[in-house]
Coordinates of N, CA and C in Angstrom, one line a residue:
Chain A
A1 N 0.8 -1.2 0.0 CA 0.0 0.0 0.0 C 0.9 1.2 0.0
Q2 N 0.4 2.3 -0.7 CA 1.2 3.5 -0.7 C 1.0 4.3 0.6
S3 N 2.1 5.1 0.9 CA 2.1 5.9 2.1 C 2.9 7.1 1.8
V4 N 2.7 8.1 2.6 CA 3.5 9.4 2.5 C 4.0 9.8 3.9
T5 N 5.2 10.2 4.1 CA 5.7 10.7 5.3 C 6.2 12.1 5.1
Q6 N 5.7 13.0 5.8 CA 6.2 14.4 5.8 C 7.0 14.5 7.1
L7 N 8.3 14.8 6.8 CA 9.3 14.7 7.9 C 9.3 15.7 8.9
D8 N 8.6 16.9 8.6 CA 8.6 18.0 9.6 C 7.1 18.4 9.8
S9 N 6.7 18.5 11.0 CA 5.3 19.0 11.3 C 5.3 20.5 11.2
H10 N 6.4 21.2 11.5 CA 6.5 22.6 11.4 C 7.8 23.0 10.8
V11 N 7.8 24.0 10.0 CA 9.0 24.6 9.5 C 8.9 26.1 9.6
S12 N 9.9 26.7 10.2 CA 9.9 28.2 10.3 C 11.0 28.8 9.5
V13 N 10.7 29.8 8.7 CA 11.7 30.5 7.9 C 11.5 32.0 8.0
S14 N 12.5 32.8 7.7 CA 12.3 34.2 7.6 C 12.0 34.6 6.1
E15 N 11.3 35.7 6.0 CA 10.9 36.1 4.7 C 12.2 36.4 3.9
G16 N 12.2 35.9 2.6 CA 13.3 36.1 1.7 C 14.3 34.9 1.8
T17 N 14.1 34.0 2.7 CA 15.1 32.8 2.8 C 14.4 31.6 2.1
P18 N 15.3 30.6 1.7 CA 14.7 29.5 1.0 C 13.8 28.6 1.9
V19 N 12.9 27.9 1.2 CA 12.0 27.0 1.9 C 12.2 25.6 1.4
L20 N 12.3 24.6 2.3 CA 12.4 23.2 2.0 C 11.4 22.5 2.9
L21 N 10.4 21.8 2.3 CA 9.5 20.9 2.9 C 9.7 19.5 2.4
R22 N 10.0 18.6 3.4 CA 10.4 17.3 3.0 C 9.3 16.3 2.9
C23 N 9.3 15.4 2.0 CA 8.3 14.4 1.8 C 9.0 13.1 1.3
N24 N 8.7 12.0 1.9 CA 9.1 10.7 1.4 C 7.9 9.8 1.2
Y25 N 7.9 9.0 0.1 CA 6.7 8.2 -0.2 C 7.1 6.8 -0.3
S26 N 6.1 5.9 -0.2 CA 6.2 4.5 -0.5 C 5.1 4.1 -1.4
S27 N 5.5 3.4 -2.5 CA 4.4 3.0 -3.4 C 4.9 1.8 -4.2
S28 N 4.0 0.9 -4.4 CA 4.4 -0.4 -5.1 C 4.6 -0.2 -6.6
Y29 N 4.0 0.9 -7.1 CA 4.0 1.1 -8.5 C 4.5 2.5 -8.8
S30 N 4.7 2.9 -10.0 CA 5.1 4.2 -10.4 C 4.1 5.2 -9.9
P31 N 4.4 6.0 -9.0 CA 3.4 6.9 -8.4 C 3.2 8.2 -9.1
S32 N 2.0 8.8 -8.9 CA 1.8 10.2 -9.1 C 1.9 10.9 -7.8
L33 N 2.5 12.1 -7.8 CA 2.7 12.8 -6.5 C 2.3 14.2 -6.6
F34 N 1.7 14.7 -5.6 CA 1.2 16.1 -5.6 C 1.6 16.8 -4.3
W35 N 1.6 18.1 -4.4 CA 1.7 19.0 -3.2 C 0.5 19.9 -3.3
Y36 N -0.2 19.9 -2.2 CA -1.4 20.8 -2.0 C -1.1 21.8 -0.9
V37 N -1.6 23.0 -1.0 CA -1.5 24.0 0.1 C -2.8 24.3 0.6
Q38 N -2.9 24.6 1.9 CA -4.1 24.9 2.6 C -3.9 26.2 3.4
H39 N -4.5 27.3 3.0 CA -4.4 28.5 3.9 C -5.5 28.4 4.9
P40 N -5.3 29.1 6.0 CA -6.2 29.0 7.2 C -7.6 29.2 6.8
N41 N -8.4 28.2 7.2 CA -9.9 28.2 7.0 C -10.2 28.2 5.5
K42 N -9.4 27.7 4.7 CA -9.6 27.5 3.2 C -9.5 26.1 2.8
G43 N -10.0 25.8 1.6 CA -9.8 24.5 1.0 C -8.4 24.3 0.5
L44 N -8.2 23.1 -0.1 CA -6.9 22.7 -0.6 C -6.7 23.2 -2.0
Q45 N -5.5 23.7 -2.3 CA -5.2 24.2 -3.6 C -4.0 23.4 -4.2
L46 N -4.1 23.0 -5.4 CA -2.9 22.2 -6.0 C -1.8 23.2 -6.2
L47 N -0.6 22.8 -5.7 CA 0.6 23.6 -6.0 C 1.3 23.0 -7.3
L48 N 1.5 21.7 -7.3 CA 2.1 21.1 -8.4 C 1.9 19.6 -8.4
K49 N 2.2 18.9 -9.5 CA 2.0 17.5 -9.5 C 3.1 16.8 -10.4
Y50 N 3.4 15.6 -10.1 CA 4.4 14.8 -10.9 C 3.6 13.6 -11.4
T51 N 3.7 13.4 -12.7 CA 3.0 12.2 -13.3 C 3.9 11.5 -14.3
S52 N 5.2 11.4 -14.0 CA 6.2 10.6 -14.7 C 6.7 11.3 -16.0
A53 N 6.5 12.6 -16.0 CA 7.2 13.3 -17.1 C 8.5 13.8 -16.5
A54 N 8.8 15.1 -16.6 CA 10.0 15.6 -16.1 C 10.1 15.5 -14.6
T55 N 11.3 15.1 -14.1 CA 11.4 14.9 -12.6 C 11.4 16.1 -11.8
L56 N 11.8 17.3 -12.4 CA 11.7 18.6 -11.7 C 10.4 19.2 -12.2
V57 N 9.5 19.4 -11.2 CA 8.2 19.9 -11.5 C 8.1 21.4 -11.0
K58 N 7.6 22.2 -11.8 CA 7.4 23.6 -11.4 C 5.9 23.8 -11.1
G59 N 5.6 24.6 -10.0 CA 4.3 24.8 -9.7 C 4.0 26.3 -9.6
I60 N 2.9 26.6 -9.0 CA 2.5 28.0 -8.9 C 3.2 28.7 -7.8
N61 N 3.2 30.0 -7.8 CA 3.8 30.8 -6.8 C 5.3 30.6 -6.5
G62 N 6.0 30.1 -7.5 CA 7.5 29.9 -7.4 C 7.9 28.6 -6.8
F63 N 7.0 27.8 -6.4 CA 7.4 26.5 -5.8 C 7.8 25.5 -6.9
E64 N 8.6 24.6 -6.5 CA 9.0 23.4 -7.4 C 9.3 22.2 -6.5
A65 N 9.3 21.1 -7.1 CA 9.6 19.8 -6.4 C 10.3 18.9 -7.3
E66 N 11.2 18.1 -6.8 CA 12.0 17.2 -7.6 C 11.7 15.7 -7.2
F67 N 11.3 14.9 -8.1 CA 11.0 13.5 -7.9 C 12.3 12.7 -7.9
K68 N 12.7 12.1 -6.9 CA 13.9 11.3 -6.8 C 13.5 9.9 -6.5
K69 N 13.5 9.0 -7.5 CA 13.1 7.7 -7.3 C 14.0 6.9 -6.4
S70 N 15.3 7.1 -6.5 CA 16.3 6.4 -5.7 C 16.2 6.7 -4.2
E71 N 15.7 7.9 -3.9 CA 15.6 8.3 -2.5 C 14.1 8.2 -2.1
T72 N 13.2 7.9 -3.0 CA 11.7 7.9 -2.7 C 11.3 9.2 -2.1
S73 N 11.8 10.3 -2.7 CA 11.5 11.6 -2.1 C 10.8 12.5 -3.1
F74 N 10.1 13.5 -2.6 CA 9.5 14.5 -3.4 C 9.4 15.8 -2.6
H75 N 10.6 16.4 -2.4 CA 10.7 17.6 -1.5 C 10.2 18.8 -2.3
L76 N 9.6 19.7 -1.5 CA 9.1 21.0 -2.1 C 10.0 22.1 -1.7
T77 N 10.4 22.9 -2.7 CA 11.3 24.0 -2.4 C 10.8 25.3 -3.0
K78 N 11.3 26.4 -2.5 CA 11.1 27.7 -3.0 C 12.3 28.6 -2.7
P79 N 12.8 29.3 -3.6 CA 14.1 30.0 -3.4 C 13.9 31.1 -2.3
S80 N 12.8 31.8 -2.3 CA 12.7 32.9 -1.4 C 11.2 33.0 -0.8
A81 N 11.1 32.8 0.5 CA 9.8 32.8 1.1 C 9.1 34.1 1.2
H82 N 7.8 34.1 1.0 CA 7.0 35.3 1.2 C 6.0 35.1 2.3
M83 N 5.6 36.2 2.9 CA 4.7 36.1 4.0 C 3.5 35.4 3.7
S84 N 3.0 35.5 2.4 CA 1.8 34.9 2.0 C 1.9 33.4 1.8
D85 N 3.2 32.9 1.9 CA 3.4 31.4 1.8 C 3.0 30.7 3.1
A86 N 2.8 31.4 4.2 CA 2.5 30.8 5.5 C 1.2 30.0 5.3
A87 N 1.2 28.7 5.5 CA 0.1 27.8 5.3 C 0.5 26.4 5.7
E88 N -0.5 25.5 5.5 CA -0.2 24.1 5.7 C 0.0 23.4 4.4
Y89 N 1.0 22.6 4.3 CA 1.3 22.0 3.0 C 1.2 20.4 3.1
F90 N 0.5 19.8 2.1 CA 0.3 18.4 2.2 C 1.0 17.7 1.0
C91 N 1.7 16.7 1.2 CA 2.3 15.9 0.2 C 1.3 14.7 0.0
V92 N 1.0 14.4 -1.2 CA 0.0 13.4 -1.5 C 0.5 12.4 -2.6
V93 N 0.2 11.1 -2.4 CA 0.6 10.1 -3.4 C -0.7 9.5 -4.0
S94 N -0.6 9.2 -5.3 CA -1.7 8.5 -5.9 C -1.2 7.3 -6.7
D95 N -1.9 6.2 -6.5 CA -1.4 5.0 -7.2 C -1.8 5.0 -8.7
K96 N -0.9 5.1 -9.6 CA -1.3 5.2 -11.0 C -1.8 3.9 -11.5
K97 N -1.6 2.8 -10.7 CA -2.1 1.5 -11.2 C -3.6 1.4 -11.2
D98 N -4.3 2.2 -10.4 CA -5.7 2.1 -10.4 C -6.4 2.3 -11.7
T99 N -7.3 1.5 -12.0 CA -8.0 1.6 -13.3 C -9.2 2.6 -13.2
G100 N -8.9 3.8 -13.0 CA -10.0 4.9 -13.0 C -10.1 5.5 -11.7
F101 N -10.2 4.7 -10.6 CA -10.4 5.3 -9.3 C -9.0 5.8 -8.8
Q102 N -9.0 7.1 -8.5 CA -7.7 7.7 -8.0 C -7.8 7.7 -6.5
K103 N -7.0 6.9 -5.8 CA -7.0 6.9 -4.4 C -5.8 7.8 -4.0
L104 N -6.1 8.9 -3.3 CA -5.1 9.8 -2.8 C -4.8 9.4 -1.4
V105 N -3.5 9.4 -1.0 CA -3.1 9.2 0.3 C -2.3 10.5 0.8
F106 N -2.8 11.1 1.8 CA -2.3 12.3 2.3 C -1.3 12.2 3.4
G107 N -0.2 13.0 3.3 CA 0.6 13.1 4.5 C -0.1 13.9 5.6
T108 N 0.6 13.9 6.7 CA 0.0 14.6 7.9 C 0.1 16.1 7.9
G109 N 0.9 16.6 6.9 CA 0.9 18.1 6.7 C 2.2 18.7 7.4
T110 N 2.6 19.8 6.8 CA 3.7 20.6 7.4 C 3.2 22.0 7.4
R111 N 3.3 22.6 8.6 CA 2.9 24.0 8.7 C 4.1 24.9 8.5
L112 N 4.0 25.7 7.5 CA 5.1 26.7 7.2 C 4.8 28.0 7.9
L113 N 5.7 28.4 8.7 CA 5.6 29.7 9.4 C 6.7 30.7 8.8
V114 N 6.3 31.9 8.4 CA 7.2 32.8 7.8 C 7.2 34.1 8.7
S115 N 8.4 34.4 9.1 CA 8.5 35.6 10.0 C 9.1 36.7 9.2
P116 N 8.8 38.0 9.5 CA 9.3 39.2 8.8 C 10.8 39.3 8.9
Chain B
N1 N -18.3 30.4 -13.0 CA -17.7 29.0 -12.7 C -17.3 29.0 -11.2
A2 N -18.1 28.5 -10.4 CA -17.8 28.5 -8.9 C -16.9 27.4 -8.5
G3 N -16.7 26.4 -9.3 CA -15.8 25.3 -8.9 C -16.6 24.3 -8.0
V4 N -16.0 24.0 -6.8 CA -16.7 23.1 -5.8 C -17.2 24.0 -4.7
T5 N -18.4 23.9 -4.4 CA -19.0 24.6 -3.2 C -19.6 23.6 -2.2
Q6 N -19.6 24.0 -1.0 CA -20.1 23.2 0.1 C -21.0 24.0 1.0
T7 N -22.1 23.3 1.4 CA -23.1 23.9 2.3 C -23.4 23.0 3.4
P8 N -23.5 23.4 4.7 CA -23.1 24.7 5.2 C -21.6 24.9 5.4
K9 N -21.2 26.1 5.8 CA -19.8 26.3 6.1 C -19.5 25.8 7.6
F10 N -20.5 25.9 8.4 CA -20.2 25.6 9.9 C -21.6 25.1 10.4
R11 N -21.5 24.1 11.3 CA -22.7 23.6 11.9 C -22.3 23.0 13.3
V12 N -23.2 23.2 14.3 CA -23.1 22.6 15.6 C -24.3 21.6 15.7
L13 N -24.0 20.4 16.1 CA -25.0 19.4 16.3 C -24.9 18.8 17.7
K14 N -26.0 18.3 18.2 CA -26.0 17.6 19.5 C -25.9 16.1 19.1
T15 N -25.3 15.3 20.0 CA -25.2 13.9 19.8 C -26.6 13.3 19.5
G16 N -26.6 12.5 18.4 CA -27.8 11.8 18.0 C -28.6 12.5 16.9
Q17 N -28.3 13.8 16.7 CA -29.0 14.5 15.6 C -28.5 14.1 14.3
S18 N -29.2 14.4 13.3 CA -28.8 14.0 11.9 C -28.7 15.3 11.1
M19 N -27.9 15.2 10.0 CA -27.7 16.3 9.1 C -27.2 15.8 7.8
T20 N -27.3 16.7 6.8 CA -26.8 16.4 5.5 C -25.9 17.5 5.0
L21 N -24.7 17.2 4.5 CA -23.8 18.2 3.9 C -23.9 18.1 2.4
L22 N -24.0 19.2 1.8 CA -24.2 19.2 0.4 C -22.9 19.7 -0.3
C23 N -22.5 19.0 -1.4 CA -21.4 19.4 -2.2 C -21.9 19.6 -3.6
A24 N -21.5 20.6 -4.3 CA -21.9 20.9 -5.6 C -20.7 21.3 -6.5
Q25 N -20.7 20.8 -7.7 CA -19.6 21.2 -8.6 C -20.2 21.5 -10.0
D26 N -19.6 22.5 -10.6 CA -20.1 23.0 -11.9 C -19.2 22.7 -13.0
M27 N -18.3 21.8 -12.8 CA -17.2 21.5 -13.8 C -17.5 20.2 -14.6
N28 N -18.7 19.6 -14.4 CA -19.1 18.4 -15.1 C -18.2 17.2 -14.8
H29 N -17.6 17.2 -13.6 CA -16.7 16.1 -13.3 C -17.5 14.8 -12.9
E30 N -16.9 13.7 -13.3 CA -17.5 12.4 -13.1 C -17.3 12.0 -11.6
Y31 N -16.1 12.2 -11.1 CA -15.7 11.7 -9.8 C -15.9 12.8 -8.7
M32 N -16.5 12.3 -7.6 CA -16.6 13.2 -6.4 C -16.2 12.4 -5.2
Y33 N -15.7 13.1 -4.2 CA -15.2 12.5 -3.0 C -15.6 13.3 -1.8
W34 N -15.7 12.6 -0.6 CA -15.8 13.2 0.7 C -14.7 12.8 1.5
Y35 N -14.0 13.8 2.2 CA -12.9 13.6 3.1 C -13.2 14.2 4.4
R36 N -12.6 13.7 5.4 CA -12.6 14.4 6.7 C -11.1 14.7 7.1
Q37 N -11.0 15.9 7.7 CA -9.6 16.3 8.1 C -9.6 16.5 9.6
D38 N -8.7 15.8 10.3 CA -8.6 15.9 11.7 C -7.1 16.3 12.0
P39 N -6.9 17.0 13.1 CA -5.6 17.5 13.5 C -4.5 16.4 13.4
G40 N -3.4 16.6 12.8 CA -2.3 15.7 12.7 C -2.6 14.4 11.9
M41 N -3.7 14.4 11.2 CA -3.9 13.1 10.4 C -4.1 13.3 8.9
G42 N -3.9 14.5 8.4 CA -4.1 14.7 7.0 C -5.6 14.5 6.7
L43 N -5.9 14.2 5.4 CA -7.3 14.0 5.0 C -7.5 12.5 4.8
R44 N -8.7 12.0 5.2 CA -9.0 10.6 5.0 C -10.3 10.5 4.2
L45 N -10.3 9.6 3.3 CA -11.5 9.4 2.4 C -12.6 8.7 3.1
I46 N -13.8 9.3 3.1 CA -15.0 8.7 3.7 C -15.8 7.9 2.7
H47 N -16.2 8.5 1.6 CA -16.9 7.8 0.5 C -16.5 8.6 -0.8
Y48 N -16.8 7.9 -1.9 CA -16.6 8.5 -3.2 C -17.6 8.0 -4.2
S49 N -17.6 8.7 -5.3 CA -18.6 8.3 -6.4 C -17.9 8.5 -7.7
V50 N -18.1 7.5 -8.6 CA -17.4 7.5 -9.9 C -18.4 8.0 -11.0
G51 N -19.6 8.3 -10.6 CA -20.6 8.8 -11.5 C -22.0 8.9 -10.9
E52 N -22.9 9.5 -11.6 CA -24.2 9.7 -11.1 C -24.8 8.3 -10.8
G53 N -25.4 8.2 -9.6 CA -26.1 7.0 -9.2 C -25.2 5.9 -8.6
T54 N -23.9 6.2 -8.5 CA -22.9 5.3 -7.9 C -22.2 5.9 -6.7
T55 N -22.0 5.0 -5.7 CA -21.2 5.4 -4.5 C -20.4 4.3 -4.0
A56 N -19.3 4.5 -3.3 CA -18.5 3.5 -2.7 C -17.8 3.9 -1.5
K57 N -17.4 3.0 -0.7 CA -16.8 3.3 0.6 C -15.3 3.6 0.5
G58 N -14.9 4.6 1.3 CA -13.5 4.9 1.4 C -12.9 4.3 2.6
E59 N -11.9 5.0 3.2 CA -11.2 4.4 4.4 C -12.0 4.4 5.7
V60 N -12.8 5.5 5.9 CA -13.5 5.7 7.1 C -15.0 5.9 6.9
P61 N -15.7 4.9 6.4 CA -17.1 5.2 6.0 C -18.2 5.0 7.1
D62 N -17.7 4.4 8.3 CA -18.7 4.1 9.3 C -19.4 5.4 9.9
G63 N -20.7 5.3 10.0 CA -21.4 6.5 10.5 C -21.9 7.5 9.5
Y64 N -21.5 7.2 8.2 CA -21.9 8.2 7.1 C -22.6 7.4 6.0
N65 N -23.5 8.2 5.3 CA -24.0 7.7 4.1 C -23.9 8.8 3.1
V66 N -24.0 8.4 1.8 CA -23.9 9.3 0.7 C -24.9 9.0 -0.4
S67 N -25.1 10.0 -1.2 CA -26.0 9.8 -2.4 C -25.5 10.7 -3.5
R68 N -25.6 10.2 -4.7 CA -25.2 11.0 -5.9 C -26.4 10.9 -6.9
L69 N -27.5 11.6 -6.7 CA -28.6 11.5 -7.5 C -28.5 12.3 -8.8
K70 N -27.7 13.4 -8.7 CA -27.4 14.2 -9.8 C -25.9 14.3 -10.0
K71 N -25.4 14.4 -11.2 CA -24.0 14.4 -11.5 C -23.3 15.5 -10.7
Q72 N -23.9 16.7 -10.6 CA -23.2 17.8 -10.0 C -23.3 17.8 -8.5
N73 N -24.1 17.0 -7.9 CA -24.2 17.0 -6.4 C -23.8 15.7 -5.7
F74 N -23.2 15.9 -4.6 CA -22.8 14.7 -3.8 C -23.1 15.0 -2.3
L75 N -24.0 14.2 -1.7 CA -24.5 14.5 -0.4 C -23.9 13.6 0.6
L76 N -23.5 14.1 1.7 CA -23.0 13.3 2.8 C -23.9 13.4 4.0
G77 N -24.4 12.3 4.5 CA -25.3 12.3 5.6 C -24.8 11.7 6.9
L78 N -25.2 12.3 8.0 CA -24.9 11.7 9.3 C -26.2 11.4 9.9
E79 N -26.5 10.1 10.1 CA -27.8 9.7 10.6 C -28.0 10.0 12.1
S80 N -26.9 9.7 12.8 CA -26.9 9.9 14.3 C -25.6 10.4 14.7
A81 N -25.4 11.7 14.8 CA -24.1 12.3 15.0 C -23.5 11.9 16.3
A82 N -22.1 11.7 16.3 CA -21.4 11.4 17.5 C -20.2 12.4 17.6
P83 N -19.8 12.6 18.9 CA -18.7 13.6 19.1 C -17.4 13.2 18.2
S84 N -17.2 11.9 17.9 CA -16.1 11.5 17.1 C -16.2 12.0 15.7
Q85 N -17.3 12.5 15.3 CA -17.5 13.0 14.0 C -17.3 14.5 13.9
T86 N -16.9 15.1 15.0 CA -16.4 16.5 15.0 C -15.2 16.6 14.1
S87 N -15.2 17.4 13.1 CA -14.1 17.4 12.1 C -14.4 18.5 11.1
V88 N -13.5 18.6 10.1 CA -13.7 19.5 9.0 C -13.9 18.6 7.8
Y89 N -14.9 18.8 7.1 CA -15.3 17.9 5.9 C -15.0 18.6 4.6
F90 N -14.3 17.9 3.7 CA -14.0 18.5 2.4 C -14.6 17.6 1.3
C91 N -15.1 18.3 0.4 CA -15.6 17.6 -0.8 C -14.6 17.9 -1.9
A92 N -14.4 17.0 -2.9 CA -13.5 17.2 -4.0 C -14.1 16.6 -5.2
S93 N -13.7 17.0 -6.4 CA -14.2 16.4 -7.6 C -13.0 16.4 -8.6
R94 N -13.1 15.5 -9.6 CA -12.2 15.5 -10.7 C -12.8 14.9 -11.9
K95 N -12.3 15.2 -13.1 CA -12.8 14.6 -14.3 C -12.1 13.2 -14.5
W96 N -12.7 12.4 -15.3 CA -12.2 11.1 -15.6 C -11.4 11.1 -16.9
E97 N -10.1 10.7 -16.8 CA -9.2 10.7 -17.9 C -8.5 9.4 -18.0
G98 N -9.2 8.3 -17.8 CA -8.5 7.0 -17.8 C -7.5 6.9 -16.7
L99 N -6.3 6.5 -17.1 CA -5.3 6.3 -16.1 C -4.5 7.6 -15.8
I100 N -4.8 8.6 -16.5 CA -4.1 9.9 -16.2 C -4.6 10.4 -14.8
Q101 N -3.7 10.8 -14.0 CA -4.0 11.2 -12.7 C -4.4 12.7 -12.7
E102 N -5.6 13.0 -13.0 CA -6.1 14.4 -13.0 C -6.2 14.9 -11.6
T103 N -6.1 16.2 -11.6 CA -6.2 17.0 -10.3 C -7.5 16.9 -9.7
Q104 N -7.5 16.7 -8.4 CA -8.8 16.8 -7.6 C -9.0 18.3 -7.2
Y105 N -10.2 18.8 -7.3 CA -10.5 20.2 -6.9 C -11.3 20.1 -5.6
F106 N -10.9 20.9 -4.7 CA -11.5 20.8 -3.3 C -12.4 22.0 -3.1
G107 N -13.4 21.8 -2.3 CA -14.3 22.8 -1.8 C -13.7 23.5 -0.6
P108 N -14.3 24.5 0.0 CA -13.7 25.3 1.1 C -13.9 24.6 2.4
G109 N -14.7 23.5 2.5 CA -14.8 22.8 3.8 C -16.0 23.2 4.6
T110 N -16.5 22.2 5.4 CA -17.6 22.4 6.4 C -17.0 22.0 7.7
R111 N -17.1 22.9 8.6 CA -16.7 22.6 10.0 C -17.9 22.1 10.8
L112 N -17.8 20.9 11.4 CA -18.8 20.3 12.1 C -18.4 20.1 13.5
L113 N -19.2 20.5 14.5 CA -18.9 20.3 15.9 C -20.1 19.5 16.5
V114 N -19.8 18.4 17.0 CA -20.9 17.6 17.6 C -20.7 17.6 19.2
L115 N -21.7 18.1 19.8 CA -21.6 18.2 21.3 C -22.2 17.0 22.0

């Protein structure tokens, strides 16, 4: 069964410094991977997704993630944090083997705190 | 184009009461999902639907029922609410593209407190 581990429950950065949110996955098959962001009292918004094309995936708001099969990782990065990036981030894996039904497995989330 | 909407936004129930959460999407998506979000646990799938008139159980279906009478609506029912069902409920939808993993679009959530 597929699973996702987000290695940090909280990450604190200063505005203008780089962001790194770590995610490791486990999947029996070639996975699809996603990062979603959730701002306070809001729904989830897709940041980016990996579906076996380029291993470096660029998303919205300057975020990107690199799929590393050998390390089973899909870490999320951003060169320079902005105050508006403060939110909860979820790493999600989907089993591409499924014939139609997309089962998403969510990590427990990483809360990003950005200080001035 | 409103995307995915959920009604109500917030509700307080007493133990044993019943209620229905409504999810509506205007993107003509085939698939719809209900999740619950609890602190430190990410989102867990309650029920899902692959099309009008079909529903299936997810990871945590006990205590919930669903119906998909119209393609654009997916209802989540609690017949007899329990404090353990205090949570934030999210609806999501996506279009069917075979084995391509299309994005799920999420609603803004419903906060439910069961006393």
